[in-house]
Coordinates of C-alpha atoms (C1' of nucleotides) in Angstrom, one line a residue:
Chain N
M1086 CA 140.2 75.1 28.1
S1087 CA 138.4 74.9 31.4
R1088 CA 135.2 77.0 31.8
V1089 CA 135.3 80.1 34.1
V1090 CA 132.2 82.1 35.3
R1091 CA 132.1 85.4 37.0
V1092 CA 130.0 85.3 40.3
L1093 CA 128.4 88.0 42.4
P1094 CA 128.4 87.0 46.2
D1095 CA 125.1 87.2 48.0
E1096 CA 126.7 89.7 50.4
P1097 CA 125.5 93.2 49.6
A1098 CA 128.4 94.7 51.3
I1099 CA 130.9 93.0 48.9
D1100 CA 129.4 94.1 45.5
K1101 CA 132.4 92.7 43.6
L1102 CA 132.6 89.9 41.0
F1103 CA 134.9 87.0 41.4
D1104 CA 135.9 84.2 38.9
Y1105 CA 135.4 80.6 39.5
L1106 CA 136.0 77.3 37.7
V1107 CA 133.1 75.2 36.6
P1108 CA 133.5 71.6 37.6
D1109 CA 132.5 69.4 34.6
A1110 CA 129.7 67.7 36.7
M1111 CA 128.0 71.1 37.3
G1112 CA 128.3 72.1 33.7
P1113 CA 124.7 72.0 32.5
A1114 CA 123.3 73.6 35.5
V1115 CA 125.6 76.6 35.4
R1116 CA 124.2 79.4 33.5
I1117 CA 123.7 83.1 33.9
G1118 CA 121.5 83.8 36.9
A1119 CA 122.1 80.3 38.4
M1120 CA 122.4 80.5 42.2
V1121 CA 125.6 78.9 43.4
R1122 CA 127.7 78.6 46.5
I1123 CA 131.3 79.7 46.5
A1124 CA 134.3 79.6 48.9
L1125 CA 135.3 83.1 49.4
H1126 CA 138.1 84.1 51.9
G1127 CA 137.8 81.2 54.0
R1128 CA 134.0 80.9 54.2
R1129 CA 131.1 79.8 52.0
V1130 CA 128.6 82.3 50.7
G1131 CA 125.8 82.1 48.2
G1132 CA 126.1 83.9 44.8
W1133 CA 124.8 84.4 41.3
V1134 CA 126.5 83.6 38.1
I1135 CA 126.6 87.0 36.3
E1136 CA 128.8 86.1 33.2
D1137 CA 129.7 82.9 31.6
D1138 CA 132.8 81.7 29.7
V1139 CA 135.0 84.6 30.8
E1140 CA 138.7 85.1 30.5
P1141 CA 139.8 84.7 34.1
S1142 CA 141.1 88.1 35.6
V1143 CA 143.4 86.3 38.0
G1144 CA 146.0 83.6 37.7
D1145 CA 145.1 80.0 37.5
D1146 CA 146.7 79.5 41.0
K1147 CA 144.0 81.7 42.6
L1148 CA 141.1 80.2 40.8
R1149 CA 138.8 77.9 42.9
P1150 CA 136.0 75.8 41.6
L1151 CA 132.3 76.5 42.4
A1152 CA 131.3 74.8 45.6
K1153 CA 127.8 73.9 44.6
V1154 CA 124.9 74.8 42.3
R1155 CA 121.9 75.7 44.4
G1156 CA 119.4 75.9 41.6
F1157 CA 117.6 78.2 39.2
G1158 CA 117.9 81.9 39.6
P1159 CA 116.7 84.8 37.5
P1160 CA 117.1 84.5 33.7
A1161 CA 119.9 86.4 32.0
S1162 CA 117.6 89.2 30.9
I1163 CA 116.6 89.9 34.5
V1164 CA 120.2 89.7 35.6
G1165 CA 120.8 92.5 33.1
L1166 CA 117.8 94.4 34.4
T1167 CA 119.1 94.3 38.0
E1168 CA 122.4 95.6 36.7
W1169 CA 120.5 98.6 35.2
A1170 CA 118.4 99.1 38.4
A1171 CA 121.5 99.1 40.6
W1172 CA 122.8 102.0 38.5
R1173 CA 119.3 103.7 38.3
W1174 CA 118.7 103.6 42.1
A1175 CA 122.4 103.8 43.3
G1176 CA 122.1 100.5 45.1
R1177 CA 123.7 97.1 45.5
R1178 CA 123.3 94.4 43.0
A1179 CA 122.9 91.6 45.5
V1180 CA 119.8 93.2 47.0
L1181 CA 118.0 93.4 43.6
L1182 CA 119.1 89.9 42.6
R1183 CA 117.6 88.6 45.9
A1184 CA 114.3 90.3 44.9
A1185 CA 114.5 88.5 41.6
S1186 CA 115.4 85.0 43.0
P1187 CA 113.1 82.3 44.4
K1188 CA 112.8 82.1 48.2
G1189 CA 113.9 78.5 48.4
A1190 CA 116.1 76.5 46.1
V1191 CA 114.5 75.5 42.8
V1192 CA 116.2 72.6 41.2
K1193 CA 113.7 71.6 38.7
L1194 CA 110.9 73.6 36.8
P1195 CA 107.4 72.2 36.2
S1196 CA 106.4 71.8 32.6
P1197 CA 105.0 75.0 31.1
A1198 CA 101.3 75.6 31.0
R1199 CA 99.9 74.4 27.7
N1200 CA 96.0 74.9 27.9
L1201 CA 96.3 78.4 26.5
A1202 CA 93.7 77.9 23.8
G1203 CA 90.9 77.5 26.4
A1204 CA 92.2 80.5 28.2
R1205 CA 91.9 82.6 25.0
Q1206 CA 88.5 81.4 24.5
A1207 CA 87.6 82.4 28.1
A1208 CA 89.2 85.8 27.3
A1209 CA 87.3 86.3 24.1
S1210 CA 84.1 86.8 26.1
A1211 CA 85.4 89.9 27.7
D1212 CA 84.3 92.9 25.6
D1213 CA 83.9 96.2 27.4
E1214 CA 85.4 99.6 27.3
V1215 CA 88.4 98.6 29.3
A1216 CA 89.1 95.8 27.0
R1217 CA 88.8 97.9 24.0
L1218 CA 91.2 100.5 25.5
A1219 CA 93.6 97.8 26.4
S1220 CA 93.4 96.1 23.1
A1221 CA 94.4 99.4 21.3
A1222 CA 97.3 99.9 23.8
L1223 CA 98.6 96.3 23.3
G1224 CA 99.1 97.1 19.7
R1225 CA 101.9 99.5 20.6
I1226 CA 105.4 98.6 21.8
G1227 CA 106.4 100.5 24.9
P1228 CA 104.5 102.3 27.6
S1229 CA 100.8 103.3 27.4
V1230 CA 98.8 105.0 30.0
L1231 CA 95.1 104.0 30.6
R1232 CA 93.0 106.2 32.9
I1233 CA 90.4 103.9 34.4
P1234 CA 88.3 105.4 37.3
P1235 CA 88.7 103.9 40.7
A1236 CA 85.5 101.8 40.8
L1237 CA 85.8 100.4 37.2
D1238 CA 87.4 96.9 37.2
P1239 CA 90.6 96.7 35.2
F1240 CA 90.4 92.9 35.0
S1241 CA 89.3 92.8 31.3
A1242 CA 92.7 94.6 30.5
I1243 CA 94.4 91.6 31.9
I1244 CA 92.2 89.2 30.0
E1245 CA 92.7 91.2 26.8
A1246 CA 96.6 90.9 27.2
A1247 CA 96.3 87.2 28.1
R1248 CA 94.5 86.7 24.8
L1249 CA 97.6 87.6 23.1
G1250 CA 100.1 85.5 25.1
D1251 CA 102.0 85.4 28.3
V1252 CA 101.4 88.5 30.5
L1253 CA 103.1 89.8 33.6
V1254 CA 100.8 91.7 35.9
I1255 CA 102.2 93.9 38.7
A1256 CA 99.6 94.8 41.4
P1257 CA 100.1 97.4 44.1
S1258 CA 99.7 94.8 46.9
Q1259 CA 100.0 91.0 47.5
A1260 CA 96.3 90.7 48.4
R1261 CA 95.3 92.3 45.1
A1262 CA 97.7 90.0 43.2
E1263 CA 96.2 86.9 45.0
L1264 CA 92.7 88.1 44.1
I1265 CA 93.6 88.4 40.5
G1266 CA 95.2 85.0 40.6
R1267 CA 92.0 83.4 41.9
R1268 CA 89.8 85.1 39.3
L1269 CA 92.1 84.0 36.5
R1270 CA 92.1 80.4 37.8
R1271 CA 88.3 80.5 37.9
L1272 CA 88.5 81.1 34.1
A1273 CA 90.9 78.2 33.7
I1274 CA 93.6 80.7 32.6
P1275 CA 97.0 79.3 33.7
V1276 CA 98.5 81.6 36.4
A1277 CA 101.5 81.8 38.7
V1278 CA 101.2 84.0 41.8
L1279 CA 104.6 85.4 43.0
P1280 CA 106.5 85.2 45.2
D1281 CA 105.3 81.7 46.1
E1282 CA 105.0 80.2 42.6
W1283 CA 108.3 81.3 41.3
A1284 CA 109.2 78.0 39.7
R1285 CA 105.8 77.9 37.8
A1286 CA 106.4 81.4 36.7
A1287 CA 109.9 80.5 35.4
A1288 CA 108.3 77.5 33.6
G1289 CA 106.3 80.0 31.5
G1290 CA 102.8 79.9 30.0
G1291 CA 100.0 82.1 31.0
V1292 CA 99.8 84.9 33.4
V1293 CA 102.3 85.8 36.1
V1294 CA 101.0 88.1 38.9
G1295 CA 102.4 89.6 42.0
A1296 CA 103.1 92.8 43.9
R1297 CA 106.1 95.0 43.0
G1298 CA 108.5 92.2 43.3
A1299 CA 106.9 90.6 40.2
A1300 CA 108.6 93.3 38.1
W1301 CA 111.5 90.8 38.4
A1302 CA 109.5 87.7 37.4
P1303 CA 111.4 85.0 35.7
N1304 CA 109.0 84.6 32.7
E1305 CA 109.1 86.1 29.2
P1306 CA 105.9 87.9 28.9
L1307 CA 104.6 89.4 25.6
S1308 CA 103.1 92.3 27.6
I1309 CA 103.2 93.8 31.1
V1310 CA 100.2 95.4 32.9
V1311 CA 100.9 97.7 35.9
L1312 CA 97.8 98.2 38.1
D1313 CA 97.3 101.4 40.0
E1314 CA 100.5 102.9 38.6
H1315 CA 100.1 105.8 40.9
D1316 CA 100.2 103.7 44.1
E1317 CA 103.1 104.5 46.3
A1318 CA 103.2 100.7 47.2
H1319 CA 105.0 100.2 43.9
K1320 CA 108.1 101.7 45.4
E1321 CA 110.4 99.7 47.5
E1322 CA 111.1 101.5 50.9
R1323 CA 114.4 99.8 51.5
Q1324 CA 117.5 100.6 49.7
P1325 CA 117.8 100.5 46.7
T1326 CA 114.4 102.3 46.5
W1327 CA 113.4 100.9 43.1
H1328 CA 109.9 101.5 41.7
G1329 CA 108.1 98.5 40.2
R1330 CA 106.5 100.7 37.5
D1331 CA 109.9 102.1 36.4
V1332 CA 111.4 98.6 36.4
A1333 CA 108.4 97.3 34.3
V1334 CA 108.8 100.2 31.8
E1335 CA 112.5 99.5 31.3
R1336 CA 111.8 95.8 31.1
A1337 CA 109.3 96.3 28.4
R1338 CA 111.6 98.5 26.5
R1339 CA 114.4 96.0 26.5
A1340 CA 112.0 93.2 25.5
G1341 CA 110.3 95.3 22.9
I1342 CA 106.9 94.7 24.4
P1343 CA 103.8 96.8 25.3
C1344 CA 103.6 98.0 28.9
L1345 CA 100.2 99.2 30.1
L1346 CA 100.2 101.6 33.0
L1347 CA 96.7 101.7 34.6
S1348 CA 95.5 104.3 37.0
P1349 CA 92.5 106.4 37.9
C1350 CA 94.9 109.3 38.5
P1351 CA 98.1 108.7 36.6
T1352 CA 101.3 110.3 37.8
L1353 CA 103.1 113.0 35.9
E1354 CA 105.9 110.5 35.5
A1355 CA 103.6 108.1 33.7
L1356 CA 102.1 111.0 31.7
A1357 CA 105.6 111.9 30.6
L1358 CA 105.9 108.5 29.0
A1359 CA 102.7 108.5 27.0
A1360 CA 99.6 110.5 26.5
P1361 CA 96.7 108.9 28.4
A1362 CA 93.8 107.0 26.8
A1363 CA 90.6 107.2 28.9
V1364 CA 87.3 105.6 29.1
S1365 CA 84.3 107.8 28.1
R1366 CA 83.4 110.8 30.3
Q1367 CA 80.2 109.0 31.2
S1368 CA 82.1 105.9 32.5
E1369 CA 84.7 108.0 34.2
R1370 CA 82.0 109.9 36.0
A1371 CA 80.3 106.7 37.1
G1372 CA 83.6 105.4 38.5
W1373 CA 84.3 108.2 41.1
A1374 CA 82.2 108.6 44.2
V1375 CA 80.0 111.6 44.9
L1376 CA 82.1 114.0 47.0
Q1377 CA 80.3 115.8 49.9
I1378 CA 82.5 118.7 50.9
I1379 CA 81.9 120.0 54.4
D1380 CA 83.1 123.6 54.4
R1381 CA 84.5 124.4 57.7
T1382 CA 85.8 127.8 56.7
G1383 CA 83.6 129.6 59.3
D1384 CA 84.3 127.3 62.2
D1385 CA 86.5 128.6 65.1
P1386 CA 89.7 126.5 64.8
A1387 CA 90.1 126.6 68.5
R1388 CA 86.6 125.3 69.3
A1389 CA 85.5 123.2 66.4
G1390 CA 85.9 119.6 67.0
L1391 CA 87.2 117.0 64.5
I1392 CA 83.5 115.9 63.8
S1393 CA 81.3 118.5 62.3
E1394 CA 77.5 118.4 62.8
A1395 CA 77.0 117.5 59.1
L1396 CA 79.0 114.3 59.6
V1397 CA 77.1 112.9 62.5
T1398 CA 73.9 111.6 60.6
P1399 CA 76.0 109.9 57.8
L1400 CA 78.2 108.2 60.3
R1401 CA 75.3 107.2 62.4
T1402 CA 73.2 105.7 59.6
A1403 CA 75.9 104.2 57.4
S1404 CA 76.2 100.4 57.5
T1405 CA 80.0 100.8 57.3
A1406 CA 81.7 104.1 57.8
V1407 CA 85.4 104.8 57.6
C1408 CA 87.0 107.9 59.2
V1409 CA 90.4 108.9 58.0
L1410 CA 92.5 111.2 60.2
N1411 CA 96.1 111.6 59.3
R1412 CA 98.3 112.1 62.2
T1413 CA 101.4 112.6 60.2
G1414 CA 102.6 116.2 60.6
R1415 CA 100.8 116.7 64.0
S1416 CA 103.4 116.9 66.8
R1417 CA 103.8 113.6 68.4
L1418 CA 103.4 113.9 72.1
L1419 CA 105.4 112.1 74.8
A1420 CA 104.2 111.4 78.3
C1421 CA 106.2 110.4 81.3
A1422 CA 105.7 106.6 81.8
S1423 CA 105.5 107.0 85.7
C1424 CA 103.6 110.2 86.3
A1425 CA 102.1 110.8 82.9
T1426 CA 103.1 114.4 82.7
L1427 CA 103.4 115.6 79.0
A1428 CA 107.1 116.2 78.0
R1429 CA 107.4 120.0 77.4
C1430 CA 110.4 122.2 76.5
E1431 CA 112.0 123.8 79.5
V1432 CA 112.7 127.0 77.4
C1433 CA 109.6 127.6 75.3
D1434 CA 107.0 125.1 76.8
A1435 CA 106.3 123.5 73.4
A1436 CA 106.0 119.7 73.0
V1437 CA 109.2 117.9 72.7
H1438 CA 109.8 114.7 70.7
Q1439 CA 112.6 112.1 70.9
P1440 CA 114.4 111.6 67.7
Y1441 CA 117.4 109.8 69.2
D1442 CA 118.6 109.5 72.8
E1443 CA 117.6 113.0 73.9
L1444 CA 114.4 115.1 74.0
V1445 CA 114.2 117.8 71.4
C1446 CA 111.9 120.8 71.2
A1447 CA 110.0 120.9 67.9
R1448 CA 109.7 124.7 68.1
C1449 CA 113.1 126.0 69.4
S1450 CA 115.3 122.9 68.9
T1451 CA 116.4 122.9 72.5
A1452 CA 117.7 119.5 73.4
R1453 CA 117.8 117.9 76.8
L1454 CA 118.2 114.6 78.6
V1455 CA 115.4 112.1 78.6
V1456 CA 114.2 113.0 82.1
C1457 CA 110.7 114.0 83.2
L1458 CA 110.9 117.5 84.8
T1459 CA 108.2 116.7 87.3
C1460 CA 109.1 113.3 88.8
G1461 CA 112.6 112.6 87.3
G1462 CA 111.5 109.5 85.5
G1463 CA 113.6 108.4 82.5
R1464 CA 111.0 106.6 80.4
F1465 CA 108.4 108.2 78.1
K1466 CA 105.6 106.8 76.0
N1467 CA 104.0 108.1 72.9
V1468 CA 100.6 109.5 73.3
R1469 CA 98.7 109.4 70.1
A1470 CA 97.3 112.8 69.9
G1471 CA 93.7 112.4 70.8
T1472 CA 92.7 109.4 68.7
T1473 CA 91.6 107.3 71.5
R1474 CA 89.7 110.4 72.8
L1475 CA 88.3 110.8 69.3
R1476 CA 87.2 107.2 69.2
D1477 CA 85.3 107.8 72.4
D1478 CA 83.7 111.0 71.3
L1479 CA 82.7 109.2 68.0
E1480 CA 81.1 106.5 70.0
V1481 CA 79.0 109.0 72.0
L1482 CA 78.1 111.0 68.8
T1483 CA 77.2 108.0 66.7
Q1484 CA 75.8 105.9 69.5
R1485 CA 77.4 102.8 67.9
P1486 CA 80.6 100.8 68.3
V1487 CA 83.7 102.5 66.9
A1488 CA 86.9 100.6 66.2
E1489 CA 90.4 102.1 65.8
V1490 CA 92.4 100.5 63.1
T1491 CA 96.2 100.8 63.2
S1492 CA 98.9 98.9 61.4
A1493 CA 99.1 96.7 64.5
T1494 CA 95.4 95.8 64.2
G1495 CA 95.1 92.1 63.2
E1496 CA 91.6 90.8 62.6
L1497 CA 89.3 93.7 62.0
P1498 CA 86.9 94.0 64.9
E1499 CA 83.1 94.1 64.2
A1500 CA 82.0 97.7 64.2
G1501 CA 79.9 100.2 62.3
V1502 CA 82.4 102.9 62.3
Y1503 CA 86.2 102.6 61.8
I1504 CA 88.8 105.2 62.4
G1505 CA 92.4 105.2 61.4
T1506 CA 95.1 106.9 59.3
E1507 CA 95.0 106.8 55.6
A1508 CA 96.4 103.1 55.9
I1509 CA 92.8 102.2 56.9
L1510 CA 91.8 102.6 53.3
H1511 CA 94.0 99.7 52.4
R1512 CA 92.5 97.6 55.3
I1513 CA 88.8 97.9 54.5
A1514 CA 87.4 96.9 51.2
R1515 CA 83.9 98.2 51.2
A1516 CA 82.2 101.0 53.0
D1517 CA 79.2 103.2 52.3
V1518 CA 80.7 106.3 53.9
V1519 CA 84.3 107.4 53.9
A1520 CA 85.0 110.6 55.7
F1521 CA 88.2 112.6 55.8
L1522 CA 88.2 114.4 59.0
D1523 CA 91.1 116.8 58.3
M1524 CA 91.6 116.8 54.4
D1525 CA 93.6 120.1 54.8
S1526 CA 96.5 118.3 56.4
E1527 CA 96.7 116.5 53.1
L1528 CA 96.0 119.4 50.7
L1529 CA 98.5 121.7 52.5
A1530 CA 101.2 119.1 53.2
P1531 CA 104.6 120.6 52.6
R1532 CA 105.4 117.8 50.1
Y1533 CA 105.9 118.4 46.4
R1534 CA 103.5 115.6 45.5
A1535 CA 100.9 116.6 48.0
N1536 CA 98.2 117.2 45.3
E1537 CA 98.9 113.9 43.6
Q1538 CA 98.7 112.1 46.9
A1539 CA 95.6 113.8 48.0
L1540 CA 93.8 112.8 44.8
A1541 CA 95.1 109.2 45.3
L1542 CA 93.4 109.2 48.6
L1543 CA 90.1 110.3 47.2
A1544 CA 90.4 107.7 44.4
R1545 CA 90.9 105.1 47.0
A1546 CA 87.9 106.2 49.0
S1547 CA 85.9 106.2 45.8
R1548 CA 86.8 102.6 45.2
L1549 CA 85.7 101.7 48.8
V1550 CA 82.3 103.2 48.3
G1551 CA 82.0 101.7 44.7
G1552 CA 81.9 104.8 42.6
R1553 CA 78.9 107.0 41.8
G1554 CA 76.1 105.4 43.7
P1555 CA 74.5 105.6 47.0
G1556 CA 77.9 105.7 48.9
R1557 CA 79.4 108.9 49.8
V1558 CA 82.9 110.4 50.4
Y1559 CA 82.8 113.3 52.9
V1560 CA 85.6 115.8 53.1
Q1561 CA 86.0 118.2 55.9
T1562 CA 87.9 121.2 54.7
R1563 CA 88.6 124.9 54.9
L1564 CA 89.6 124.8 51.3
P1565 CA 86.3 123.8 49.6
D1566 CA 87.4 125.2 46.2
H1567 CA 90.8 123.5 46.1
E1568 CA 91.7 122.1 42.7
V1569 CA 92.1 118.5 44.0
L1570 CA 88.6 118.5 45.5
R1571 CA 87.3 119.9 42.3
A1572 CA 89.1 117.3 40.2
A1573 CA 87.6 114.5 42.2
S1574 CA 84.2 116.0 42.3
L1575 CA 84.0 116.3 38.6
A1576 CA 85.7 112.9 38.2
D1577 CA 88.3 114.7 36.0
P1578 CA 91.8 114.1 37.1
E1579 CA 93.0 115.6 33.9
R1580 CA 92.2 119.1 35.2
L1581 CA 95.0 118.7 37.7
V1582 CA 97.6 117.9 35.2
E1583 CA 98.3 121.3 33.5
P1584 CA 98.6 123.3 36.8
E1585 CA 100.6 120.7 38.5
L1586 CA 103.0 120.4 35.5
S1587 CA 103.6 124.2 35.5
R1588 CA 104.1 124.2 39.3
R1589 CA 106.6 121.5 39.1
R1590 CA 108.3 123.0 36.2
G1591 CA 108.6 126.3 38.1
L1592 CA 110.1 124.6 41.2
R1593 CA 112.1 122.1 39.2
F1594 CA 110.6 119.1 40.7
P1595 CA 110.2 115.8 39.0
P1596 CA 109.3 115.0 36.3
F1597 CA 111.4 118.1 35.4
S1598 CA 114.3 116.9 37.5
A1599 CA 115.5 113.8 39.4
L1600 CA 116.0 113.9 43.2
A1601 CA 117.9 111.9 45.7
V1602 CA 117.9 112.4 49.5
I1603 CA 121.2 111.4 51.3
S1604 CA 120.8 111.0 55.0
G1605 CA 122.7 109.3 57.8
S1606 CA 125.8 110.3 59.7
G1607 CA 128.0 109.9 56.7
A1608 CA 125.8 112.0 54.4
P1609 CA 127.8 115.2 54.5
E1610 CA 131.0 113.4 53.7
F1611 CA 129.3 111.4 50.9
A1612 CA 127.8 114.5 49.4
A1613 CA 131.1 116.3 49.4
A1614 CA 132.4 113.8 46.9
L1615 CA 129.6 114.8 44.5
R1616 CA 130.8 117.6 42.4
P1617 CA 128.1 120.1 41.5
N1618 CA 128.0 121.2 37.8
E1619 CA 125.5 122.2 35.3
N1620 CA 123.7 118.8 35.7
I1621 CA 123.9 118.3 39.4
E1622 CA 123.0 120.5 42.4
V1623 CA 124.0 119.4 45.9
G1624 CA 122.3 120.9 48.9
G1625 CA 123.9 121.2 52.3
G1626 CA 123.1 120.1 55.9
D1627 CA 122.8 116.8 57.7
T1628 CA 120.4 115.5 55.0
V1629 CA 121.5 116.4 51.6
L1630 CA 119.1 116.9 48.6
V1631 CA 120.7 116.2 45.2
R1632 CA 118.9 117.4 42.2
A1633 CA 119.9 116.5 38.7
R1634 CA 118.5 117.2 35.2
D1635 CA 117.2 113.7 34.9
A1636 CA 117.4 110.2 36.3
A1637 CA 120.3 109.1 34.2
R1638 CA 122.5 112.1 35.2
L1639 CA 121.5 111.6 38.8
A1640 CA 122.5 107.9 38.5
D1641 CA 125.8 108.7 36.8
A1642 CA 126.7 111.2 39.5
L1643 CA 125.9 108.7 42.3
H1644 CA 127.5 105.8 40.6
G1645 CA 130.6 104.4 42.1
L1646 CA 131.0 106.9 44.9
A1647 CA 133.0 105.5 47.9
R1648 CA 130.8 105.1 51.0
P1649 CA 132.2 106.9 54.0
K1650 CA 132.5 105.3 57.4
G1651 CA 129.2 106.4 58.9
R1652 CA 125.8 105.3 57.9
V1653 CA 124.7 106.5 54.5
R1654 CA 121.2 106.2 53.0
V1655 CA 120.6 107.2 49.5
E1656 CA 117.0 107.5 48.6
V1657 CA 116.6 108.0 44.8
D1658 CA 113.3 109.4 43.7
P1659 CA 111.9 110.1 47.2
L1660 CA 108.1 110.5 47.0
R1661 CA 107.5 112.3 50.4
I1662 CA 109.6 115.3 50.4
Chain X
dC662 C1' 130.4 90.3 55.5
dG663 C1' 134.2 88.6 58.2
dG664 C1' 139.2 87.0 58.5
dA665 C1' 144.0 88.7 58.2
dC666 C1' 147.1 91.7 59.4
dA667 C1' 149.1 96.2 60.7
dA668 C1' 149.3 99.9 63.6
dG669 C1' 148.4 101.9 68.0
dC670 C1' 147.8 101.6 73.3
dT671 C1' 148.9 99.7 77.8
dG672 C1' 151.3 97.8 81.7
dA673 C1' 155.5 96.2 84.0
Chain M
dC1354 C1' 157.8 94.1 74.1
dA1355 C1' 153.9 90.7 74.7
dG1356 C1' 149.1 91.1 74.7
dC1357 C1' 145.4 93.5 73.5
dT1358 C1' 142.1 96.7 70.8
dT1359 C1' 141.0 99.2 66.7
dG1360 C1' 141.2 100.1 61.9
dT1361 C1' 141.8 99.0 57.0
dC1362 C1' 142.1 95.9 53.4
dC1363 C1' 140.4 92.4 50.5
dG1364 C1' 138.5 88.2 48.9
dG1365 C1' 138.8 84.5 42.8

DNA sequence: CGGACAAGCTGA
DNA sequence: CAGCTTGTCCGG
């Protein structure tokens, strides 16, 4: 009998399996996960072998041979994991298999790393509080949560895991992954940094480290370590919106291995998996920065500037100061490109924005053509509400150079003071002053995770200033007693857990439910196919919120629904609603 | 996705 | 009714 395999084409829109004959010459290279090329409907496309030795589901006359074997792809266990993730996040398998595959063709694997004994020796020297916590957690199969304050180095947890055998480390950013790779190499511990060293990772032996994509790494680790589990960078923004931590937890469950979730401020999702272990109170206090709360309760909102008196001296004297001003939620302003008049609503005079090809009033929703009422011009440009002005003001106030940092900023300019949105906290590694100019926009953000996100920002700032030491984190606020500020001041994230749990339970937000947001022109039609029942609630409108009792029921409800004509975006587990 | 083919529209 | 556009289906 000739061998037949089942192949998924690398065309996300197809998402169907097709059977192909395996020519004898290709035999040994064809296995589950192998990347192949196939003739499909008159063209050649790439694909992955998903099942081996199958009974063909079409007649022999239709069967065609594989056109080519391109090389190694994800191992069978990871193919299975992508299958699960496609269900869990209601997405297409090909997108996930791409994330799990090497960037170029891999036809040969290097020999696996062997000098593990030396690595274990290097590892044996690490003996601190973090190592002891990790060691205990590594004795348990499945998820563990370790609360390690922002400025305490989690590296010895990785070393501790490496001592026991191959490890997979998932970092919140590529930069962080590469840094860890360099540190491990310095200790002569074999390491493959993804995505570049996919082949070395597949060969096995030692540590594999990468950003969220490493959750699909082709190795067979004996443990998985997720760094900064709370960091939203672990979530893929494109569809399917999978989460590196959740993939790691499922992967560990399937493999029957420990999975360590590290964070200074664990999410309620992580805490639902395991009770946290924490370093001593003393160490935790040392790992959070001193918070200086600048109470602006009495200041006249109309008159008070964004920089209070109390902030001027710290900004002037710090060697590096970082100012965070979140513009999200502030109305974006449009100005006419030719006459610079601000675009206002003709009915109510409020600022208008341009979601699509018309101008819409943020207050009364009146829409009109994209035309300037003053000069008739048809082009508008975004005015970033006052940041440039703020930069100038800051320069005058501090009498030193101030640099604005945006996502477009390449090389960081030389300056004593930097200003930007919260993304700036990921661009600058060290500072002695971090100032949140408008913390209330975080604390009062109309998002169900606002508290968790605000605490994460303070954790990040604490890391920048190096924990409890001479550095300071300043917070301008009208809510000086807010529980998030209190938790960060006291270096006690646990204080936030109970109130947050009861709030989420009351409002039935995750982890007490699972959510999906369906948007795009086809959203109403798509949502109409979802039948509400005791497990599923479906909202109305152009953007539909779906709420289920849990992730499995949500996934089941979304599974296999026909996509209508228009655009449909299904975001499972949205973090910012 | 993109080719095949069928159903609808137009012009003489 | 040829010649074209638009829509739906399906691939091994």
